[in-house]
Amino acid sequence: MLPLWLAAKRRSDLNFCYRRPEIPAQRGLALKILTSWCWRGETGTVKDLSRSEIYLFKTIYFPNCCMLVVSGSIREMIGGNESCAAGPMPMSYLTCLTYILGEWTGVEDIEDYLSYAVYLLWVLFPLVAVFLLPGVLVILFYTSILLLHIYKRKNELKEAYSNDFWDGAKQMLATLWDGHGRIWHGYELHGAENIPEGPGLVVFYHGATPADCVYFMARLLIQKKRYCHVVADHFVFRLPGFKILLDAHGVLHGPKEECVNALKKGSLIAIAPGGVREALFSDEMYTIIWGNRKGFAQVAIDAKVPIIPMFTQNVREGVRTLGGIKILRSLYERIRLPIVPVYGGFPVKLRTFIGEPIPYEPNVTAEELTAKEI
């Protein structure tokens, strides 16, 4: 077995002496040593190489960070190791790393496997992206929670002297969410003049996410200085970290008595009668899934307030769900948790339209009022 050694005269004028070892492990080690010199940006002369090895060094092995000077023609290098000038051969980092990976793993034609992996990555990237983009809303929610904690910590001493401790926080979060709505969806609010000065019940279609309702609340607070409370599903109150967010915005749990009392105090309340079921299992035809839910109409009658219809255009085009899978629907009806995957987060144009209020009429029943709303 021939010895393996690598020598350098001096840093500015390196001579690589590479003798061909018979053991593949030593050959691989020699290539790694040469690569380590290559990565430091050195140049040198390679001797005692076969035809295939010359091709390897000239076309595959060395990246752009170095210029390998191969001395001698192929025939001369195989025979007498005589030298003649040859130009530098710049190579890409990816090519170098591919060959090193092949040497370490021992996998033949590893370039083909890597090319296939890159191809799959490009094919699957849009599919992965559409499931990850809705996560931006989750990030925004938890960013809001973090800002509320900072706000609370900073203003604890003012709490005893403030009428509403969370006023500044609401303005801050309204700016955050309205900015996201403007940039990502070009959000617009139309018909805000239809919202009465006094109490009212805003009834809206529930998209796959509540983003449109949050945008509406933010824009209304910025433009009209009017805050709108919202009724949320039970599971929202069990989400980790959400308590401070729900407390700051006065989110209601949903009992009729609580909603009636808030309306009698002059509050504006938004509610989606379809709830989570409508969010997850409605479709691109905007099918209303209210079932026999008429409680919102009874709340409006008991509180003697008008109902304000609201709808956001393209809300189903922005984010969609896999609610068409029957087993997911059956599972939801059993455990009542939103386990249906959502996808999308596309930057579609969102326009929220506020309809004319349906005034309170003492002689109208909840069924009749629900029929008017639909």
mmCIF file of C-alpha atoms in Angstrom:
data_model
loop_
_atom_site.group_PDB
_atom_site.id
_atom_site.type_symbol
_atom_site.label_atom_id
_atom_site.label_comp_id
_atom_site.label_asym_id
_atom_site.label_seq_id
_atom_site.Cartn_x
_atom_site.Cartn_y
_atom_site.Cartn_z
ATOM 1 C CA MET A 1 0.000 0.000 0.000
ATOM 2 C CA LEU A 2 1.392 3.359 -1.020
ATOM 3 C CA PRO A 3 1.604 6.061 1.629
ATOM 4 C CA LEU A 4 -0.827 8.939 1.562
ATOM 5 C CA TRP A 5 0.697 12.368 2.040
ATOM 6 C CA LEU A 6 0.070 15.951 1.126
ATOM 7 C CA ALA A 7 2.799 18.606 1.141
ATOM 8 C CA ALA A 8 2.971 22.295 0.485
ATOM 9 C CA LYS A 9 6.142 24.287 -0.200
ATOM 10 C CA ARG A 10 4.644 27.596 0.847
ATOM 11 C CA ARG A 11 1.223 29.226 1.056
ATOM 12 C CA SER A 12 1.621 31.342 -2.064
ATOM 13 C CA ASP A 13 2.932 28.507 -4.245
ATOM 14 C CA LEU A 14 1.365 25.191 -3.299
ATOM 15 C CA ASN A 15 2.178 21.860 -4.909
ATOM 16 C CA PHE A 16 -0.339 19.103 -4.285
ATOM 17 C CA CYS A 17 1.258 15.660 -4.445
ATOM 18 C CA TYR A 18 -1.491 13.114 -4.671
ATOM 19 C CA ARG A 19 -0.404 9.479 -4.963
ATOM 20 C CA ARG A 20 -3.124 7.026 -5.798
ATOM 21 C CA PRO A 21 -3.905 4.860 -2.747
ATOM 22 C CA GLU A 22 -5.376 1.472 -3.371
ATOM 23 C CA ILE A 23 -7.827 1.624 -0.473
ATOM 24 C CA PRO A 24 -11.028 3.604 -1.267
ATOM 25 C CA ALA A 25 -11.122 5.059 2.251
ATOM 26 C CA GLN A 26 -7.673 6.581 1.746
ATOM 27 C CA ARG A 27 -8.720 7.915 -1.641
ATOM 28 C CA GLY A 28 -11.725 9.577 -0.053
ATOM 29 C CA LEU A 29 -9.533 11.025 2.676
ATOM 30 C CA ALA A 30 -7.165 12.448 0.122
ATOM 31 C CA LEU A 31 -10.051 14.119 -1.671
ATOM 32 C CA LYS A 32 -11.266 15.588 1.603
ATOM 33 C CA ILE A 33 -7.780 16.962 2.337
ATOM 34 C CA LEU A 34 -7.614 18.506 -1.099
ATOM 35 C CA THR A 35 -11.062 19.997 -0.553
ATOM 36 C CA SER A 36 -9.979 21.520 2.751
ATOM 37 C CA TRP A 37 -7.153 23.272 0.928
ATOM 38 C CA CYS A 38 -9.570 24.277 -1.806
ATOM 39 C CA TRP A 39 -12.010 25.915 0.618
ATOM 40 C CA ARG A 40 -9.192 28.169 1.894
ATOM 41 C CA GLY A 41 -8.882 29.589 -1.597
ATOM 42 C CA GLU A 42 -5.521 27.994 -2.429
ATOM 43 C CA THR A 43 -4.083 27.022 -5.804
ATOM 44 C CA GLY A 44 -1.807 24.156 -6.656
ATOM 45 C CA THR A 45 -0.604 21.506 -9.083
ATOM 46 C CA VAL A 46 -2.030 18.007 -9.169
ATOM 47 C CA LYS A 47 0.165 15.124 -10.280
ATOM 48 C CA ASP A 48 -0.178 11.357 -10.852
ATOM 49 C CA LEU A 49 -3.866 11.413 -11.778
ATOM 50 C CA SER A 50 -5.761 9.117 -14.090
ATOM 51 C CA ARG A 51 -7.853 10.369 -17.013
ATOM 52 C CA SER A 52 -11.072 10.097 -14.997
ATOM 53 C CA GLU A 53 -9.468 11.837 -12.013
ATOM 54 C CA ILE A 54 -8.310 14.719 -14.190
ATOM 55 C CA TYR A 55 -11.866 15.116 -15.437
ATOM 56 C CA LEU A 56 -13.084 14.966 -11.864
ATOM 57 C CA PHE A 57 -10.762 17.713 -10.663
ATOM 58 C CA LYS A 58 -11.354 19.904 -13.698
ATOM 59 C CA THR A 59 -15.140 19.643 -13.948
ATOM 60 C CA ILE A 60 -16.645 18.511 -10.660
ATOM 61 C CA TYR A 61 -14.581 18.820 -7.560
ATOM 62 C CA PHE A 62 -13.536 22.407 -6.983
ATOM 63 C CA PRO A 63 -15.941 25.298 -6.274
ATOM 64 C CA ASN A 64 -15.856 28.945 -7.238
ATOM 65 C CA CYS A 65 -13.889 29.826 -4.128
ATOM 66 C CA CYS A 66 -10.715 28.368 -5.642
ATOM 67 C CA MET A 67 -8.935 28.056 -8.982
ATOM 68 C CA LEU A 68 -7.312 24.681 -9.403
ATOM 69 C CA VAL A 69 -4.392 24.811 -11.833
ATOM 70 C CA VAL A 70 -4.002 21.379 -13.438
ATOM 71 C CA SER A 71 -0.540 21.105 -14.956
ATOM 72 C CA GLY A 72 0.095 18.967 -18.001
ATOM 73 C CA SER A 73 -2.051 17.427 -20.671
ATOM 74 C CA ILE A 74 -3.962 14.213 -20.019
ATOM 75 C CA ARG A 75 -1.450 12.027 -21.827
ATOM 76 C CA GLU A 76 1.564 13.714 -20.210
ATOM 77 C CA MET A 77 0.051 13.462 -16.740
ATOM 78 C CA ILE A 78 -0.692 9.774 -17.142
ATOM 79 C CA GLY A 79 2.796 9.095 -18.483
ATOM 80 C CA GLY A 80 5.678 11.174 -17.243
ATOM 81 C CA ASN A 81 4.029 13.773 -15.031
ATOM 82 C CA GLU A 82 5.331 16.536 -17.262
ATOM 83 C CA SER A 83 3.607 19.821 -16.921
ATOM 84 C CA CYS A 84 2.194 22.424 -19.173
ATOM 85 C CA ALA A 85 0.014 25.386 -18.306
ATOM 86 C CA ALA A 86 -3.712 24.940 -18.001
ATOM 87 C CA GLY A 87 -6.277 27.562 -17.095
ATOM 88 C CA PRO A 88 -8.256 27.771 -13.887
ATOM 89 C CA MET A 89 -11.546 25.877 -13.746
ATOM 90 C CA PRO A 90 -14.181 27.683 -11.638
ATOM 91 C CA MET A 91 -16.898 25.405 -10.228
ATOM 92 C CA SER A 92 -20.026 25.935 -8.142
ATOM 93 C CA TYR A 93 -20.298 25.330 -4.414
ATOM 94 C CA LEU A 94 -23.307 23.067 -5.026
ATOM 95 C CA THR A 95 -21.343 20.823 -7.361
ATOM 96 C CA CYS A 96 -18.509 20.547 -4.862
ATOM 97 C CA LEU A 97 -20.846 19.772 -1.991
ATOM 98 C CA THR A 98 -22.695 17.207 -4.076
ATOM 99 C CA TYR A 99 -19.515 15.298 -4.790
ATOM 100 C CA ILE A 100 -18.387 15.482 -1.147
ATOM 101 C CA LEU A 101 -21.763 14.120 -0.046
ATOM 102 C CA GLY A 102 -21.408 11.286 -2.500
ATOM 103 C CA GLU A 103 -17.952 10.453 -1.170
ATOM 104 C CA TRP A 104 -19.123 10.435 2.443
ATOM 105 C CA THR A 105 -22.289 8.405 1.891
ATOM 106 C CA GLY A 106 -20.933 6.072 -0.755
ATOM 107 C CA VAL A 107 -24.128 6.467 -2.814
ATOM 108 C CA GLU A 108 -23.577 6.298 -6.543
ATOM 109 C CA ASP A 109 -25.219 8.854 -8.828
ATOM 110 C CA ILE A 110 -26.192 10.955 -5.841
ATOM 111 C CA GLU A 111 -26.683 13.905 -8.193
ATOM 112 C CA ASP A 112 -29.761 12.184 -9.615
ATOM 113 C CA TYR A 113 -31.252 11.693 -6.154
ATOM 114 C CA LEU A 114 -30.566 15.300 -5.223
ATOM 115 C CA SER A 115 -32.068 16.542 -8.477
ATOM 116 C CA TYR A 116 -35.184 14.484 -7.787
ATOM 117 C CA ALA A 117 -35.374 15.875 -4.243
ATOM 118 C CA VAL A 118 -35.084 19.446 -5.540
ATOM 119 C CA TYR A 119 -37.793 18.698 -8.106
ATOM 120 C CA LEU A 120 -40.123 17.375 -5.390
ATOM 121 C CA LEU A 121 -39.363 20.441 -3.271
ATOM 122 C CA TRP A 122 -40.416 22.802 -6.053
ATOM 123 C CA VAL A 123 -43.542 20.756 -6.802
ATOM 124 C CA LEU A 124 -44.657 20.480 -3.172
ATOM 125 C CA PHE A 125 -43.663 23.989 -2.072
ATOM 126 C CA PRO A 126 -46.949 25.649 -3.197
ATOM 127 C CA LEU A 127 -48.936 22.924 -1.419
ATOM 128 C CA VAL A 128 -46.958 23.395 1.778
ATOM 129 C CA ALA A 129 -47.203 27.185 1.484
ATOM 130 C CA VAL A 130 -51.016 27.245 1.294
ATOM 131 C CA PHE A 131 -51.216 25.325 4.567
ATOM 132 C CA LEU A 132 -48.597 27.492 6.272
ATOM 133 C CA LEU A 133 -49.917 30.924 5.218
ATOM 134 C CA PRO A 134 -52.978 30.794 7.524
ATOM 135 C CA GLY A 135 -50.445 30.487 10.318
ATOM 136 C CA VAL A 136 -49.747 34.195 9.801
ATOM 137 C CA LEU A 137 -53.072 34.909 11.510
ATOM 138 C CA VAL A 138 -52.051 32.752 14.464
ATOM 139 C CA ILE A 139 -48.777 34.684 14.659
ATOM 140 C CA LEU A 140 -50.699 37.964 14.611
ATOM 141 C CA PHE A 141 -52.993 36.788 17.407
ATOM 142 C CA TYR A 142 -50.075 35.832 19.611
ATOM 143 C CA THR A 143 -48.249 39.027 18.670
ATOM 144 C CA SER A 144 -51.326 40.874 19.891
ATOM 145 C CA ILE A 145 -51.208 38.885 23.122
ATOM 146 C CA LEU A 146 -47.527 39.731 23.605
ATOM 147 C CA LEU A 147 -48.194 43.432 23.020
ATOM 148 C CA LEU A 148 -51.036 43.327 25.533
ATOM 149 C CA HIS A 149 -48.742 41.837 28.163
ATOM 150 C CA ILE A 150 -46.188 44.568 27.489
ATOM 151 C CA TYR A 151 -48.893 47.226 27.620
ATOM 152 C CA LYS A 152 -50.296 45.846 30.865
ATOM 153 C CA ARG A 153 -46.872 45.708 32.468
ATOM 154 C CA LYS A 154 -46.079 49.253 31.407
ATOM 155 C CA ASN A 155 -49.373 50.775 32.513
ATOM 156 C CA GLU A 156 -50.166 48.915 35.716
ATOM 157 C CA LEU A 157 -49.856 52.095 37.818
ATOM 158 C CA LYS A 158 -52.402 53.918 35.665
ATOM 159 C CA GLU A 159 -55.078 51.263 36.095
ATOM 160 C CA ALA A 160 -56.575 52.798 39.212
ATOM 161 C CA TYR A 161 -56.909 56.209 37.520
ATOM 162 C CA SER A 162 -58.219 55.112 34.138
ATOM 163 C CA ASN A 163 -61.834 54.679 33.087
ATOM 164 C CA ASP A 164 -60.878 51.920 30.663
ATOM 165 C CA PHE A 165 -57.433 50.483 31.212
ATOM 166 C CA TRP A 166 -57.338 48.838 27.778
ATOM 167 C CA ASP A 167 -58.178 51.896 25.628
ATOM 168 C CA GLY A 168 -54.605 52.418 24.478
ATOM 169 C CA ALA A 169 -54.096 48.701 23.875
ATOM 170 C CA LYS A 170 -57.214 48.507 21.709
ATOM 171 C CA GLN A 171 -55.978 51.381 19.569
ATOM 172 C CA MET A 172 -52.567 49.768 19.249
ATOM 173 C CA LEU A 173 -53.945 46.391 18.159
ATOM 174 C CA ALA A 174 -56.454 48.048 15.841
ATOM 175 C CA THR A 175 -53.538 49.722 14.052
ATOM 176 C CA LEU A 176 -51.701 46.391 13.815
ATOM 177 C CA TRP A 177 -54.623 44.454 12.360
ATOM 178 C CA ASP A 178 -55.815 47.257 10.108
ATOM 179 C CA GLY A 179 -52.296 47.509 8.683
ATOM 180 C CA HIS A 180 -52.275 43.797 7.917
ATOM 181 C CA GLY A 181 -55.695 44.039 6.301
ATOM 182 C CA ARG A 182 -54.647 46.986 4.139
ATOM 183 C CA ILE A 183 -51.358 45.474 2.999
ATOM 184 C CA TRP A 184 -52.347 41.843 2.482
ATOM 185 C CA HIS A 185 -55.999 42.143 1.434
ATOM 186 C CA GLY A 186 -56.511 45.793 0.478
ATOM 187 C CA TYR A 187 -59.327 45.698 3.029
ATOM 188 C CA GLU A 188 -62.263 48.087 2.557
ATOM 189 C CA LEU A 189 -65.258 48.828 4.756
ATOM 190 C CA HIS A 190 -68.444 50.030 3.069
ATOM 191 C CA GLY A 191 -71.665 51.149 4.717
ATOM 192 C CA ALA A 192 -70.242 52.073 8.106
ATOM 193 C CA GLU A 193 -72.805 54.895 8.187
ATOM 194 C CA ASN A 194 -75.524 52.219 8.599
ATOM 195 C CA ILE A 195 -74.250 51.379 12.076
ATOM 196 C CA PRO A 196 -76.452 53.229 14.583
ATOM 197 C CA GLU A 197 -75.046 55.445 17.292
ATOM 198 C CA GLY A 198 -76.726 53.369 19.977
ATOM 199 C CA PRO A 199 -76.684 49.629 20.593
ATOM 200 C CA GLY A 200 -77.078 47.123 17.807
ATOM 201 C CA LEU A 201 -76.508 43.474 16.902
ATOM 202 C CA VAL A 202 -74.235 42.898 13.887
ATOM 203 C CA VAL A 203 -74.939 39.528 12.270
ATOM 204 C CA PHE A 204 -72.367 38.220 9.804
ATOM 205 C CA TYR A 205 -71.401 35.188 7.735
ATOM 206 C CA HIS A 206 -68.496 33.289 9.309
ATOM 207 C CA GLY A 207 -65.570 32.654 6.951
ATOM 208 C CA ALA A 208 -62.962 29.955 7.461
ATOM 209 C CA THR A 209 -61.188 32.340 9.855
ATOM 210 C CA PRO A 210 -62.503 35.336 11.811
ATOM 211 C CA ALA A 211 -59.981 37.645 10.143
ATOM 212 C CA ASP A 212 -62.637 39.691 8.330
ATOM 213 C CA CYS A 213 -64.450 40.368 11.607
ATOM 214 C CA VAL A 214 -61.196 41.474 13.240
ATOM 215 C CA TYR A 215 -60.466 43.803 10.297
ATOM 216 C CA PHE A 216 -63.974 45.229 10.616
ATOM 217 C CA MET A 217 -63.580 45.863 14.342
ATOM 218 C CA ALA A 218 -60.184 47.505 13.806
ATOM 219 C CA ARG A 219 -61.375 49.785 10.989
ATOM 220 C CA LEU A 220 -64.514 50.752 12.880
ATOM 221 C CA LEU A 221 -62.479 51.716 15.926
ATOM 222 C CA ILE A 222 -60.038 53.765 13.857
ATOM 223 C CA GLN A 223 -62.610 55.544 11.699
ATOM 224 C CA LYS A 224 -65.638 55.882 13.995
ATOM 225 C CA LYS A 225 -64.004 55.551 17.429
ATOM 226 C CA ARG A 226 -66.643 52.897 18.049
ATOM 227 C CA TYR A 227 -65.802 49.574 19.608
ATOM 228 C CA CYS A 228 -67.638 46.390 18.682
ATOM 229 C CA HIS A 229 -67.718 43.400 21.005
ATOM 230 C CA VAL A 230 -67.904 39.905 19.536
ATOM 231 C CA VAL A 231 -69.401 36.603 20.645
ATOM 232 C CA ALA A 232 -66.898 33.721 20.445
ATOM 233 C CA ASP A 233 -67.231 29.953 20.551
ATOM 234 C CA HIS A 234 -66.525 28.057 23.774
ATOM 235 C CA PHE A 235 -63.260 26.530 22.547
ATOM 236 C CA VAL A 236 -61.710 29.994 22.034
ATOM 237 C CA PHE A 237 -61.764 30.537 25.794
ATOM 238 C CA ARG A 238 -59.659 27.378 26.228
ATOM 239 C CA LEU A 239 -56.881 28.410 23.830
ATOM 240 C CA PRO A 240 -53.548 28.843 25.634
ATOM 241 C CA GLY A 241 -52.591 32.464 26.240
ATOM 242 C CA PHE A 242 -55.822 33.931 24.851
ATOM 243 C CA LYS A 243 -57.327 35.041 28.165
ATOM 244 C CA ILE A 244 -55.709 38.469 28.185
ATOM 245 C CA LEU A 245 -56.741 39.052 24.553
ATOM 246 C CA LEU A 246 -60.353 38.117 25.282
ATOM 247 C CA ASP A 247 -60.439 40.234 28.434
ATOM 248 C CA ALA A 248 -58.976 43.286 26.732
ATOM 249 C CA HIS A 249 -61.531 43.174 23.923
ATOM 250 C CA GLY A 250 -64.480 42.204 26.057
ATOM 251 C CA VAL A 251 -65.211 39.062 24.044
ATOM 252 C CA LEU A 252 -68.499 37.496 25.142
ATOM 253 C CA HIS A 253 -68.956 33.822 25.907
ATOM 254 C CA GLY A 254 -72.408 33.798 24.370
ATOM 255 C CA PRO A 255 -75.231 33.250 26.903
ATOM 256 C CA LYS A 256 -78.348 35.172 25.898
ATOM 257 C CA GLU A 257 -78.560 37.010 29.217
ATOM 258 C CA GLU A 258 -74.976 38.288 28.892
ATOM 259 C CA CYS A 259 -75.597 39.557 25.361
ATOM 260 C CA VAL A 260 -78.899 41.198 26.302
ATOM 261 C CA ASN A 261 -77.302 42.981 29.264
ATOM 262 C CA ALA A 262 -74.422 44.249 27.106
ATOM 263 C CA LEU A 263 -76.854 45.566 24.492
ATOM 264 C CA LYS A 264 -78.974 47.297 27.104
ATOM 265 C CA LYS A 265 -75.824 49.104 28.264
ATOM 266 C CA GLY A 266 -75.405 50.533 24.755
ATOM 267 C CA SER A 267 -72.826 48.128 23.340
ATOM 268 C CA LEU A 268 -72.445 47.089 19.742
ATOM 269 C CA ILE A 269 -72.138 43.293 19.431
ATOM 270 C CA ALA A 270 -71.175 41.128 16.457
ATOM 271 C CA ILE A 271 -72.249 37.509 16.190
ATOM 272 C CA ALA A 272 -72.049 34.785 13.539
ATOM 273 C CA PRO A 273 -75.052 32.454 14.028
ATOM 274 C CA GLY A 274 -73.335 29.739 11.965
ATOM 275 C CA GLY A 275 -70.356 29.727 14.309
ATOM 276 C CA VAL A 276 -67.529 27.243 13.919
ATOM 277 C CA ARG A 277 -69.716 24.794 11.993
ATOM 278 C CA GLU A 278 -70.281 27.385 9.268
ATOM 279 C CA ALA A 279 -66.605 28.372 9.298
ATOM 280 C CA LEU A 280 -65.402 24.816 8.743
ATOM 281 C CA PHE A 281 -68.074 23.252 6.555
ATOM 282 C CA SER A 282 -69.481 26.007 4.382
ATOM 283 C CA ASP A 283 -68.178 26.167 0.816
ATOM 284 C CA GLU A 284 -67.292 28.525 -2.008
ATOM 285 C CA MET A 285 -71.022 29.008 -2.627
ATOM 286 C CA TYR A 286 -71.217 30.706 0.789
ATOM 287 C CA THR A 287 -73.826 28.286 2.059
ATOM 288 C CA ILE A 288 -75.367 29.532 5.310
ATOM 289 C CA ILE A 289 -75.276 26.841 7.994
ATOM 290 C CA TRP A 290 -77.441 28.195 10.772
ATOM 291 C CA GLY A 291 -79.595 25.155 11.450
ATOM 292 C CA ASN A 292 -82.255 26.065 13.963
ATOM 293 C CA ARG A 293 -80.226 28.801 15.589
ATOM 294 C CA LYS A 294 -82.584 31.676 16.264
ATOM 295 C CA GLY A 295 -81.111 32.785 19.575
ATOM 296 C CA PHE A 296 -79.546 35.919 18.073
ATOM 297 C CA ALA A 297 -82.975 37.088 16.927
ATOM 298 C CA GLN A 298 -84.427 36.526 20.394
ATOM 299 C CA VAL A 299 -81.532 38.508 21.892
ATOM 300 C CA ALA A 300 -82.316 41.455 19.581
ATOM 301 C CA ILE A 301 -86.012 41.275 20.512
ATOM 302 C CA ASP A 302 -85.342 41.083 24.237
ATOM 303 C CA ALA A 303 -82.848 43.981 24.101
ATOM 304 C CA LYS A 304 -85.076 45.945 21.666
ATOM 305 C CA VAL A 305 -82.207 46.733 19.310
ATOM 306 C CA PRO A 306 -81.876 46.627 15.518
ATOM 307 C CA ILE A 307 -80.047 43.881 13.635
ATOM 308 C CA ILE A 308 -77.323 45.051 11.237
ATOM 309 C CA PRO A 309 -76.445 42.525 8.502
ATOM 310 C CA MET A 310 -72.783 42.296 7.474
ATOM 311 C CA PHE A 311 -71.005 40.331 4.746
ATOM 312 C CA THR A 312 -67.382 40.256 3.565
ATOM 313 C CA GLN A 313 -66.800 39.676 -0.122
ATOM 314 C CA ASN A 314 -64.173 37.029 -1.083
ATOM 315 C CA VAL A 315 -63.779 35.814 2.484
ATOM 316 C CA ARG A 316 -63.989 32.194 1.245
ATOM 317 C CA GLU A 317 -61.453 32.804 -1.496
ATOM 318 C CA GLY A 318 -58.844 33.990 0.980
ATOM 319 C CA VAL A 319 -58.867 30.921 3.226
ATOM 320 C CA ARG A 320 -60.598 27.606 2.617
ATOM 321 C CA THR A 321 -61.054 24.380 4.544
ATOM 322 C CA LEU A 322 -61.135 20.642 3.896
ATOM 323 C CA GLY A 323 -64.638 20.506 5.351
ATOM 324 C CA GLY A 324 -65.940 18.509 2.416
ATOM 325 C CA ILE A 325 -64.390 15.358 3.897
ATOM 326 C CA LYS A 326 -67.275 13.563 5.605
ATOM 327 C CA ILE A 327 -65.214 11.867 8.283
ATOM 328 C CA LEU A 328 -63.995 15.281 9.488
ATOM 329 C CA ARG A 329 -67.591 16.499 9.750
ATOM 330 C CA SER A 330 -68.561 13.416 11.765
ATOM 331 C CA LEU A 331 -65.547 13.851 14.021
ATOM 332 C CA TYR A 332 -66.375 17.507 14.646
ATOM 333 C CA GLU A 333 -69.963 16.703 15.575
ATOM 334 C CA ARG A 334 -68.615 14.183 18.084
ATOM 335 C CA ILE A 335 -65.900 16.236 19.820
ATOM 336 C CA ARG A 336 -66.893 19.824 18.857
ATOM 337 C CA LEU A 337 -63.334 20.983 18.228
ATOM 338 C CA PRO A 338 -62.134 22.719 15.001
ATOM 339 C CA ILE A 339 -59.820 19.959 13.791
ATOM 340 C CA VAL A 340 -60.506 20.541 10.084
ATOM 341 C CA PRO A 341 -57.343 21.730 8.254
ATOM 342 C CA VAL A 342 -57.464 25.173 6.666
ATOM 343 C CA TYR A 343 -55.380 26.342 3.747
ATOM 344 C CA GLY A 344 -54.906 29.470 1.688
ATOM 345 C CA GLY A 345 -54.095 32.831 3.170
ATOM 346 C CA PHE A 346 -54.133 34.227 -0.350
ATOM 347 C CA PRO A 347 -53.899 38.017 -0.768
ATOM 348 C CA VAL A 348 -57.393 38.445 -2.221
ATOM 349 C CA LYS A 349 -59.343 41.677 -2.056
ATOM 350 C CA LEU A 350 -61.666 41.817 0.946
ATOM 351 C CA ARG A 351 -64.622 44.217 1.091
ATOM 352 C CA THR A 352 -66.985 44.285 4.055
ATOM 353 C CA PHE A 353 -70.478 45.594 3.374
ATOM 354 C CA ILE A 354 -72.766 46.805 6.145
ATOM 355 C CA GLY A 355 -76.452 46.551 5.229
ATOM 356 C CA GLU A 356 -79.318 48.728 6.398
ATOM 357 C CA PRO A 357 -80.462 47.899 9.924
ATOM 358 C CA ILE A 358 -83.535 45.775 10.490
ATOM 359 C CA PRO A 359 -85.392 47.800 13.117
ATOM 360 C CA TYR A 360 -86.878 46.348 16.254
ATOM 361 C CA GLU A 361 -90.577 45.493 15.997
ATOM 362 C CA PRO A 362 -92.366 44.380 19.166
ATOM 363 C CA ASN A 363 -94.810 42.129 17.346
ATOM 364 C CA VAL A 364 -92.216 40.187 15.307
ATOM 365 C CA THR A 365 -91.232 36.717 16.487
ATOM 366 C CA ALA A 366 -87.695 35.313 16.469
ATOM 367 C CA GLU A 367 -88.551 33.017 13.543
ATOM 368 C CA GLU A 368 -89.836 35.918 11.459
ATOM 369 C CA LEU A 369 -86.834 38.061 12.302
ATOM 370 C CA THR A 370 -84.470 35.208 11.377
ATOM 371 C CA ALA A 371 -86.248 34.839 8.021
ATOM 372 C CA LYS A 372 -85.756 38.559 7.344
ATOM 373 C CA GLU A 373 -82.049 38.287 8.127
ATOM 374 C CA ILE A 374 -81.535 35.321 5.793
#
